[in-house]
Coordinates of N, CA, C and O and ligand atoms in Angstrom, one line a residue:
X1 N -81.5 159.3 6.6 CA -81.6 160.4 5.6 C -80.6 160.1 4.5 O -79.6 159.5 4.6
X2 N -81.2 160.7 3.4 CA -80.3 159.8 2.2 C -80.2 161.2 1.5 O -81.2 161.9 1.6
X3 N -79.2 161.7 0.6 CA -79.1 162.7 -0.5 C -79.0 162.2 -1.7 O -78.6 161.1 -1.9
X4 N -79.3 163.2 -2.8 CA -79.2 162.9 -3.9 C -79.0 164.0 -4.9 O -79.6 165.0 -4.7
X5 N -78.2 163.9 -5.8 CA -77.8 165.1 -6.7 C -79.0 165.4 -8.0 O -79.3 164.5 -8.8
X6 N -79.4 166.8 -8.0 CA -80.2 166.7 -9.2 C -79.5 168.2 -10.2 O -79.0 169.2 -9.6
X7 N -79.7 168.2 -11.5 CA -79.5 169.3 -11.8 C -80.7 169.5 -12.6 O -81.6 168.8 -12.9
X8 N -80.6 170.8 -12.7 CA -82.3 171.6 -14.0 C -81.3 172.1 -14.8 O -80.6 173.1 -14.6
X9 N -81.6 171.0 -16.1 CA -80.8 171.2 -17.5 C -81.6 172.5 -18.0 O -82.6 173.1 -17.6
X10 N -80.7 172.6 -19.3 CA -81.0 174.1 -20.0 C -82.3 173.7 -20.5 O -83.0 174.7 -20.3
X11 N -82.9 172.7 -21.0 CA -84.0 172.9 -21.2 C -85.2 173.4 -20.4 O -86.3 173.7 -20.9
X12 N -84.8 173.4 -18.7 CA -85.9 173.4 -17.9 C -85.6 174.8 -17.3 O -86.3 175.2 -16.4
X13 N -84.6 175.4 -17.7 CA -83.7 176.7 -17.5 C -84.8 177.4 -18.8 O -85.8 178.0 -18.6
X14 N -84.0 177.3 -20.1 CA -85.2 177.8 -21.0 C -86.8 177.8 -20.5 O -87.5 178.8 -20.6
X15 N -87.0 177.2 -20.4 CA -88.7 177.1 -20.8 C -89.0 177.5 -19.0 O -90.1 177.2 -18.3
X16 N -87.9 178.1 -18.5 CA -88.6 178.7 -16.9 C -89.8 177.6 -16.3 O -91.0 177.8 -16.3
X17 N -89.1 176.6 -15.7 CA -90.2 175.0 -15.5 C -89.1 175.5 -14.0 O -89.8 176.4 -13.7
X18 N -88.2 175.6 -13.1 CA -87.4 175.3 -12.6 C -88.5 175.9 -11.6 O -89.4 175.2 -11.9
X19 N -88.9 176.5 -10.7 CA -89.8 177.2 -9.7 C -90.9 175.9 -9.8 O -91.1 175.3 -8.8
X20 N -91.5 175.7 -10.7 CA -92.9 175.1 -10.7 C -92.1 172.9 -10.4 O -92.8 172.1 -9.8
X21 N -91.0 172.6 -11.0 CA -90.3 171.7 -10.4 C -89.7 171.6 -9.3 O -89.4 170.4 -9.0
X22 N -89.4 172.4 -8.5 CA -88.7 172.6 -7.4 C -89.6 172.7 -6.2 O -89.3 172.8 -5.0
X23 N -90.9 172.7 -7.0 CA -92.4 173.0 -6.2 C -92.7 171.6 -5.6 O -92.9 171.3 -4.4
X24 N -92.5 170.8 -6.6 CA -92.6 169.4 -6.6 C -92.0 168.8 -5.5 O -92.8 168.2 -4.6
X25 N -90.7 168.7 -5.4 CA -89.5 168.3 -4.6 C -89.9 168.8 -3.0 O -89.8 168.1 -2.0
X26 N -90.5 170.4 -3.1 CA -90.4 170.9 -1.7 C -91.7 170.3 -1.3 O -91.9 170.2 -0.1
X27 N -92.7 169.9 -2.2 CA -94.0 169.5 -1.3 C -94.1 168.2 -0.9 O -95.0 167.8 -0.1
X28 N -93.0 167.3 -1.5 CA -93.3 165.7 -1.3 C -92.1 165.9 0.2 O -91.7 164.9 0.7
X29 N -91.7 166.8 0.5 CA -90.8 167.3 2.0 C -89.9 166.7 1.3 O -90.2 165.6 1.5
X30 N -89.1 166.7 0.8 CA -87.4 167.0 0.7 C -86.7 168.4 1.1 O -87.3 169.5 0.8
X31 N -85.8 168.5 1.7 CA -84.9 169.6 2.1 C -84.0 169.7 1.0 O -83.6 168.8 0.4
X32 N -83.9 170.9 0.8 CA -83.1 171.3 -0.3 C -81.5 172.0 0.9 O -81.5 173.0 1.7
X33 N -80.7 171.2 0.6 CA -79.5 171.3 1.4 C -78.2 172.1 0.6 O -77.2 172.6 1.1
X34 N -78.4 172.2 -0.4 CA -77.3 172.9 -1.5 C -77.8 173.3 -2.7 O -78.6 172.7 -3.3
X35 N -77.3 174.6 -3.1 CA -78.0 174.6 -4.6 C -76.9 176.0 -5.2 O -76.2 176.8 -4.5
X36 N -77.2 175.7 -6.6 CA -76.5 177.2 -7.1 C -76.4 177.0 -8.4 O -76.6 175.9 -9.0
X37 N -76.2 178.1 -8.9 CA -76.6 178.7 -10.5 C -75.1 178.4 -11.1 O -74.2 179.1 -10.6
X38 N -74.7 177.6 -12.0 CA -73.5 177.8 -13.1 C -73.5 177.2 -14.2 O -74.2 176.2 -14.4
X39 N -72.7 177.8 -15.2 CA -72.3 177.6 -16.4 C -71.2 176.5 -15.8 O -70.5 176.6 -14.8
X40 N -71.5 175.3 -16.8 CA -70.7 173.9 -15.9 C -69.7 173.9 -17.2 O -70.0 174.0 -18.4
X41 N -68.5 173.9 -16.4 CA -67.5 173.9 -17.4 C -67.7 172.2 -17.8 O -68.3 171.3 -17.3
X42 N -66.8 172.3 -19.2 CA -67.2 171.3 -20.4 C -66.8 169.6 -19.5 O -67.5 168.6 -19.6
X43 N -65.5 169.8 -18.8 CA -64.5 168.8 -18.1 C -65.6 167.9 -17.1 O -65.6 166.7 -17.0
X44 N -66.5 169.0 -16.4 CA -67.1 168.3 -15.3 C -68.3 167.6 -15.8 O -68.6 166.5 -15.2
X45 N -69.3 168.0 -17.1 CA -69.8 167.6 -17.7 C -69.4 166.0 -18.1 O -70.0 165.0 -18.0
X46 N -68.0 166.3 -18.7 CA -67.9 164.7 -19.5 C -67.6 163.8 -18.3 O -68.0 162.7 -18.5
X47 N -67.0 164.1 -17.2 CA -66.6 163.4 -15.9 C -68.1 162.7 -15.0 O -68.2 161.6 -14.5
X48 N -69.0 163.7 -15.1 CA -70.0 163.3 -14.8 C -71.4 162.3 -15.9 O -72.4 161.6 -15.4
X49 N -71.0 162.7 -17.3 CA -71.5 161.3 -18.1 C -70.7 160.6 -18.6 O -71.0 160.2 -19.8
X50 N -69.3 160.1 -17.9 CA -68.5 159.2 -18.1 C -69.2 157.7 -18.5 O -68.6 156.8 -19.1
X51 N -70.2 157.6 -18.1 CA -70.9 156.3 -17.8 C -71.3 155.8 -19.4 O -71.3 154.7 -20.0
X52 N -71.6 157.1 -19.7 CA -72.5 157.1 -21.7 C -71.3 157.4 -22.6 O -71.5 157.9 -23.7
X53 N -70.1 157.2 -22.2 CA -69.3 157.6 -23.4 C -69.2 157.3 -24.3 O -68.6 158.0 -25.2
X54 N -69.8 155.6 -24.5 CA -69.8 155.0 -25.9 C -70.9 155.3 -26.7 O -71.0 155.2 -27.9
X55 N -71.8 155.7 -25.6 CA -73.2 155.8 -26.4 C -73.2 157.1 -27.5 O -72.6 158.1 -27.3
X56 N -73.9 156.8 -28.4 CA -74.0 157.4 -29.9 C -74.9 159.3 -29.3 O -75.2 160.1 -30.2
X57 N -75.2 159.5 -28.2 CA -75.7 160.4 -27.8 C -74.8 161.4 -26.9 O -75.0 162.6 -26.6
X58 N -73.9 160.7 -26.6 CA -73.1 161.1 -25.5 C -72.0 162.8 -25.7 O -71.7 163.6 -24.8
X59 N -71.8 162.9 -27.1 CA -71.4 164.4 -27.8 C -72.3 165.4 -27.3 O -72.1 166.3 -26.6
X60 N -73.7 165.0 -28.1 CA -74.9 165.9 -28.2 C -75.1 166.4 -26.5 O -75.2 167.6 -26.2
X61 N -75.2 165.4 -25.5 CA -75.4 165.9 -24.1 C -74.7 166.0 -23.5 O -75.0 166.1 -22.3
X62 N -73.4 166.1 -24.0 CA -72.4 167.4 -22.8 C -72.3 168.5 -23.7 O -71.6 169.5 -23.3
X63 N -72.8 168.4 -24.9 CA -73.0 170.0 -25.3 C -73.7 170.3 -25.2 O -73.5 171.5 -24.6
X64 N -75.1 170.0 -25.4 CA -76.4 170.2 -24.8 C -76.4 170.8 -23.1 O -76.8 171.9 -22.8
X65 N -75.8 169.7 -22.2 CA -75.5 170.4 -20.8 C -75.0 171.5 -20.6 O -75.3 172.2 -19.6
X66 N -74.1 171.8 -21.5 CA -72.8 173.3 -21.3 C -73.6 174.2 -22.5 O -73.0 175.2 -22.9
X67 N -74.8 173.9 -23.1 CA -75.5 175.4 -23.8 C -75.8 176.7 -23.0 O -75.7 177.7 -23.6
X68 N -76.3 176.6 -21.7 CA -76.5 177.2 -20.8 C -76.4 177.1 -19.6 O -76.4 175.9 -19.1
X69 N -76.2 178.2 -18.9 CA -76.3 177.6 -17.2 C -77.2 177.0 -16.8 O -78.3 177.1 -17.2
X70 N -76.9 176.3 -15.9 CA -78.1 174.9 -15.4 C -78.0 175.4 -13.7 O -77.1 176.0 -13.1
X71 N -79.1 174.7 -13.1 CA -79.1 174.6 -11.4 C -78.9 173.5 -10.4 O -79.9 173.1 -9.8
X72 N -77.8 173.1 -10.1 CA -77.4 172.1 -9.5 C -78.3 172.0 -7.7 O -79.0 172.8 -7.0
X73 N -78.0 171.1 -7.6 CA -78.7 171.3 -5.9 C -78.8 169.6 -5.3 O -79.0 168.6 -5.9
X74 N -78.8 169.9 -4.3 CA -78.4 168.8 -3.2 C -80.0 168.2 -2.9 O -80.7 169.2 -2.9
X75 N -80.7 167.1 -2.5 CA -82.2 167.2 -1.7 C -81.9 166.2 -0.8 O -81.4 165.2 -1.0
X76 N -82.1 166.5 -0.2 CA -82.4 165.6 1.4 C -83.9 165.1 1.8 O -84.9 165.7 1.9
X77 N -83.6 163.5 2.1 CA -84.8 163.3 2.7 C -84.5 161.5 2.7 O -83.6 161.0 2.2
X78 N -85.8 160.7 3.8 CA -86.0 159.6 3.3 C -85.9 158.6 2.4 O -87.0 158.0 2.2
X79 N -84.7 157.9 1.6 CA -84.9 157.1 0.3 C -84.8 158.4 -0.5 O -85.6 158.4 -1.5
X80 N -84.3 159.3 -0.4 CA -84.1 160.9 -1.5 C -83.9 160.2 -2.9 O -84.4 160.9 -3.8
X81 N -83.1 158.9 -3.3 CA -82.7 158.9 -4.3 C -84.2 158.5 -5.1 O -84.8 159.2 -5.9
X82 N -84.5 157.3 -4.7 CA -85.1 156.9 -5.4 C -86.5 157.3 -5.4 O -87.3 156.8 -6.2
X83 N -87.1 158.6 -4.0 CA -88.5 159.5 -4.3 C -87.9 160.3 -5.3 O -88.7 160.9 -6.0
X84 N -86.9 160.4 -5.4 CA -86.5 162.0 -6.7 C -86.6 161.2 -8.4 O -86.8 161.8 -9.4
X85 N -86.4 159.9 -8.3 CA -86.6 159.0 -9.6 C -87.6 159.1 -10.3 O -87.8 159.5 -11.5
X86 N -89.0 158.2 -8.8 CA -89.8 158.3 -9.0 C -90.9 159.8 -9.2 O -91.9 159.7 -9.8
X87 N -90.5 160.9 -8.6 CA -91.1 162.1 -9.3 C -90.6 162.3 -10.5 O -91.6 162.7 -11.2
X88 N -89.4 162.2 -11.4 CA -89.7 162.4 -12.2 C -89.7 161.7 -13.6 O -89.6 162.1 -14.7
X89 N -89.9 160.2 -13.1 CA -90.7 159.5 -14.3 C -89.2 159.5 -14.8 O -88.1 159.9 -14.5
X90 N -90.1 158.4 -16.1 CA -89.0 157.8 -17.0 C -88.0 158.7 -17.5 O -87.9 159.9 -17.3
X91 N -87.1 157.9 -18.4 CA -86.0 159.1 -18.6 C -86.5 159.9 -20.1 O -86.4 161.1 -20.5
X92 N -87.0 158.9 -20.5 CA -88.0 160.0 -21.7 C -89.6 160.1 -21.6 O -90.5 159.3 -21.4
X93 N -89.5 161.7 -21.7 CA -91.2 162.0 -21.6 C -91.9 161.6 -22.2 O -93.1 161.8 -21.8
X94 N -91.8 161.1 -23.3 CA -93.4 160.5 -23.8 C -93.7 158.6 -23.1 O -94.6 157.8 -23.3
X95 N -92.5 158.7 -22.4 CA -93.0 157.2 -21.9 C -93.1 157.1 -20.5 O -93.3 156.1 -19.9
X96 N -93.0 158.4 -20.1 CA -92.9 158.6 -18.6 C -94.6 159.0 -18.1 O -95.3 159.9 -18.6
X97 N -95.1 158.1 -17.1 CA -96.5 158.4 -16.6 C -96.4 160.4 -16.4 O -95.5 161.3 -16.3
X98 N -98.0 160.4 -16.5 CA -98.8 161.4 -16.3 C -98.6 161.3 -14.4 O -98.6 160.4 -13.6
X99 N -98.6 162.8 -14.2 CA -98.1 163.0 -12.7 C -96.9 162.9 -12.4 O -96.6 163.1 -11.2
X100 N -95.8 162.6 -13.2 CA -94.7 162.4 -12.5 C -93.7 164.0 -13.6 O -94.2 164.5 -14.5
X101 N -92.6 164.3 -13.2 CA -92.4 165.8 -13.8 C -92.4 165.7 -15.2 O -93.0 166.4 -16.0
X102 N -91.5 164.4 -15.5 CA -91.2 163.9 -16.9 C -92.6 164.2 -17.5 O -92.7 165.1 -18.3
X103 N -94.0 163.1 -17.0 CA -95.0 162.9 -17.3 C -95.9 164.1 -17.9 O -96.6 164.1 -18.9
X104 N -95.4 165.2 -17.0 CA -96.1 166.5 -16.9 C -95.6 167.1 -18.2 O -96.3 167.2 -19.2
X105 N -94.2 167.4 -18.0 CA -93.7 168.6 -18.7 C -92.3 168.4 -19.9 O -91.4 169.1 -20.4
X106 N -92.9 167.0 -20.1 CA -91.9 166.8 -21.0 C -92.0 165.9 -22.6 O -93.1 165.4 -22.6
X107 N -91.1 165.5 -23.8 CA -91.9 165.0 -24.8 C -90.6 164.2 -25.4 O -90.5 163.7 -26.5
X108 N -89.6 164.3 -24.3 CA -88.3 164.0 -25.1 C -86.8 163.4 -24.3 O -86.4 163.8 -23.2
X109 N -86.5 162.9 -24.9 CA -84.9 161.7 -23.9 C -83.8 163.1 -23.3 O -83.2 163.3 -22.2
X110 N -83.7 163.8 -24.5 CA -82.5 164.4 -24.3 C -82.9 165.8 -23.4 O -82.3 166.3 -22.5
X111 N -84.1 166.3 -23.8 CA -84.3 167.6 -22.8 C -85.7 166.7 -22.1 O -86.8 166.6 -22.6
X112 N -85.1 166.4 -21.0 CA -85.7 165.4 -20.3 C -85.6 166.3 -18.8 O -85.7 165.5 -17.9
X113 N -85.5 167.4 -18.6 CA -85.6 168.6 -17.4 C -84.7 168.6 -16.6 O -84.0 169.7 -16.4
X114 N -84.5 167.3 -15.9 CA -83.8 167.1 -14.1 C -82.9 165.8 -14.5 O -83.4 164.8 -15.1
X115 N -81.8 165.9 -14.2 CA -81.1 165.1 -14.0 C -81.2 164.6 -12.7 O -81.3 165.5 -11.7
X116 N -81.1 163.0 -12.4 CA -80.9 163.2 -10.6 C -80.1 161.8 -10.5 O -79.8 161.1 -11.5
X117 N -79.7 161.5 -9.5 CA -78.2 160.8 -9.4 C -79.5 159.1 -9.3 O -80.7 159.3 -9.0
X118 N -78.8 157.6 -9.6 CA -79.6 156.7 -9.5 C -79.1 155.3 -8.8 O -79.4 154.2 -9.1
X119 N -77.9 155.9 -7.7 CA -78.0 155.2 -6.6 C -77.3 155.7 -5.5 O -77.3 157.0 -5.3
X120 N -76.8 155.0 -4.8 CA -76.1 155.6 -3.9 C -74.4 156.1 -3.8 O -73.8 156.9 -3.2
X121 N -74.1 155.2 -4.8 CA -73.0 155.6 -4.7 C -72.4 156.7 -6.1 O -71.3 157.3 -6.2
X122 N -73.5 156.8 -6.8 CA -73.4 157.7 -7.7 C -74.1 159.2 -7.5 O -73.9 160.2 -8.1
X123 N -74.9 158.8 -6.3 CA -74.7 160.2 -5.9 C -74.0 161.0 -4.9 O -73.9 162.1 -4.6
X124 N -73.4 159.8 -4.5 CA -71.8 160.4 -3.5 C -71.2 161.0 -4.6 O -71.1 162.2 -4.6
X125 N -70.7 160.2 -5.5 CA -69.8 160.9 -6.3 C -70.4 162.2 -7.3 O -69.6 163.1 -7.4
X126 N -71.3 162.2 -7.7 CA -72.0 163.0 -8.1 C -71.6 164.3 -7.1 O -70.7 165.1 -7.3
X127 N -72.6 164.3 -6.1 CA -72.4 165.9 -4.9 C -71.2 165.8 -4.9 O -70.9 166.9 -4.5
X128 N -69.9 165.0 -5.1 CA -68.7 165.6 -4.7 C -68.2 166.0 -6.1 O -67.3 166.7 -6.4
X129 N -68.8 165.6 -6.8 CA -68.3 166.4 -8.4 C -69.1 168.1 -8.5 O -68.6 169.0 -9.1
X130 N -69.8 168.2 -8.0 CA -70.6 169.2 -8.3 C -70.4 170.5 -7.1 O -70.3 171.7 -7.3
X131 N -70.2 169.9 -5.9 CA -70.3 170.8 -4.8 C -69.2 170.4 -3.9 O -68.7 169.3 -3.8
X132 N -69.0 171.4 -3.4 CA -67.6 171.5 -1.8 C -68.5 171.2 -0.8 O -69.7 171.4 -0.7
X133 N -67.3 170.4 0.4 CA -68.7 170.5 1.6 C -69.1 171.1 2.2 O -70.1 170.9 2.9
X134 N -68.0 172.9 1.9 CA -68.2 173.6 3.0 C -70.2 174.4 2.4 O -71.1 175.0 3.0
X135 N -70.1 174.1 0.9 CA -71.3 174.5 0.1 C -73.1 173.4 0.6 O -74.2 173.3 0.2
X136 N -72.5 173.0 1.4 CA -74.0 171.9 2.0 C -74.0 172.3 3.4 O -73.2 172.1 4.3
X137 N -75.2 172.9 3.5 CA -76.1 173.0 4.9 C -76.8 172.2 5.6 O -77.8 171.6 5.2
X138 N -76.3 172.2 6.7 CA -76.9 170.7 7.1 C -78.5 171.7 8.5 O -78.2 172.3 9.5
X139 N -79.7 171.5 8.0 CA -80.7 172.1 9.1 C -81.7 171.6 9.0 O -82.0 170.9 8.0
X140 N -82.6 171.7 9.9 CA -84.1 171.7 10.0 C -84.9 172.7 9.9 O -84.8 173.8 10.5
X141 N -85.8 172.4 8.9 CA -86.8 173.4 8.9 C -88.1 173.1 10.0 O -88.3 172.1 10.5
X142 N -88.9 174.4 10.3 CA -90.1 174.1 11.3 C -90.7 172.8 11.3 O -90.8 171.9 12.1
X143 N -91.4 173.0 9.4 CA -91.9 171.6 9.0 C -91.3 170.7 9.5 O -92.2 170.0 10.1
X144 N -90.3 170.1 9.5 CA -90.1 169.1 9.2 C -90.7 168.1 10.6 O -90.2 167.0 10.5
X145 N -91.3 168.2 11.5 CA -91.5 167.3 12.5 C -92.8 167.0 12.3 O -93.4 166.4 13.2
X146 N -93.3 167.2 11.2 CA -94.4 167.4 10.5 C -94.3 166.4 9.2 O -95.3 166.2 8.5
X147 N -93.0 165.8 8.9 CA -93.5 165.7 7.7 C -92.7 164.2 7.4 O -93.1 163.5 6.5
X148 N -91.4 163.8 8.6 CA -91.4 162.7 8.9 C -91.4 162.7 10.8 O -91.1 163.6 11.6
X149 N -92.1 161.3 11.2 CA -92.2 161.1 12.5 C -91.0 160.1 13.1 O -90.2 159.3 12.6
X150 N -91.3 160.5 14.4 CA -89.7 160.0 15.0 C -90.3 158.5 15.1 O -89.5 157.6 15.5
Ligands
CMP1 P1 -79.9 161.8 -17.3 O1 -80.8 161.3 -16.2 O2 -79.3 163.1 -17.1 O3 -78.8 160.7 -17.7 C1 -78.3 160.5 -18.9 C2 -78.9 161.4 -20.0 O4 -78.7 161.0 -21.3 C3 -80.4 161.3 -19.8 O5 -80.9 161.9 -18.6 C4 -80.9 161.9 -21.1 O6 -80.9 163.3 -21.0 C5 -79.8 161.4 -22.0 N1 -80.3 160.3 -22.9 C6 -80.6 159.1 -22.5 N2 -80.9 158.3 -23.5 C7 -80.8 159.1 -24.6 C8 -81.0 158.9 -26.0 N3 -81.4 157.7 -26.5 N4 -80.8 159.9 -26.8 C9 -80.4 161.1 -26.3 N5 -80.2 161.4 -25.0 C10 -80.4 160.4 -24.2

């Protein structure tokens, strides 16, 4: 089992997409192991796009990130990181296939819906930037004996 960090930026917060994306996640069987609603202070934002700081974009999306509260959350499952990539398509929607979230519900790089972490060791650090451990539930749902086999 592998985790991965995703957030639902303000864009996907505005345009109320977060229910009908989360729809996505829960039916390809991921467990949703952590989640919660905040206004991300400014510090954790720039800590967490440390990676883009040279890039000429990098202002606009940690202000963009801290316009509104966003939904952080944990998913659990099989290769989590990289089924959560591939649901949602490229990082900009007009180049991101049809069927994938990007593909569906999106037209643009910067309000691009879901952030999700893009390996393993960045999503360690990631969940430990965003969440405490006592904040991750570790369970089984009924489904799940249903949805991977032993
Ligand atoms: P995300 O997966 O959160 O990781 C970095 C983010 O930077 C990315 O999604 C986009 O929202 C944003 N981004 C990437 N490239 C560009 C770009 N060329 N212009 C504006 N924003 C970008």
């Amino acid at each position: 089992m592998e985790r991965t960090l995703i957030i639902f930026k303000p864009d996907a917060m505005h345009r109320m997409l977060v229910g009908r994306i989360l729809s996505r996640f829960e039916d390809k069987g991921l467990r949703v192991v952590g989640m919660k609603l905040q206004q991300s202070p400014r510090a954790q934002v720039e800590k967490h796009y440390e990676v883009h700081k040279a890039r000429p974009f990098y202002n606009d999306l940690v202000s963009f990130m801290t316009s509104a509260p966003v939904i952080v959350a944990v998913l659990e499952g099989p290769s989590a990181i990289a089924v959560v990539r591939n649901l949602l398509g490229a990082t900009n929607g007009i180049e991101a296939a049809p069927g994938t979230i990007r593909g569906d519900f999106g037209l643009d790089k910067q309000f691009n819906l879901v952030h999700a972490s893009d390996g393993a060791e960045t999503a360690k650090a990631e969940i430990e930037l965003f969440f405490k451990a006592d904040e991750l539930v570790q369970y089984k749902r009924a489904g799940d004996a249903w949805i991977v086999s032993a």
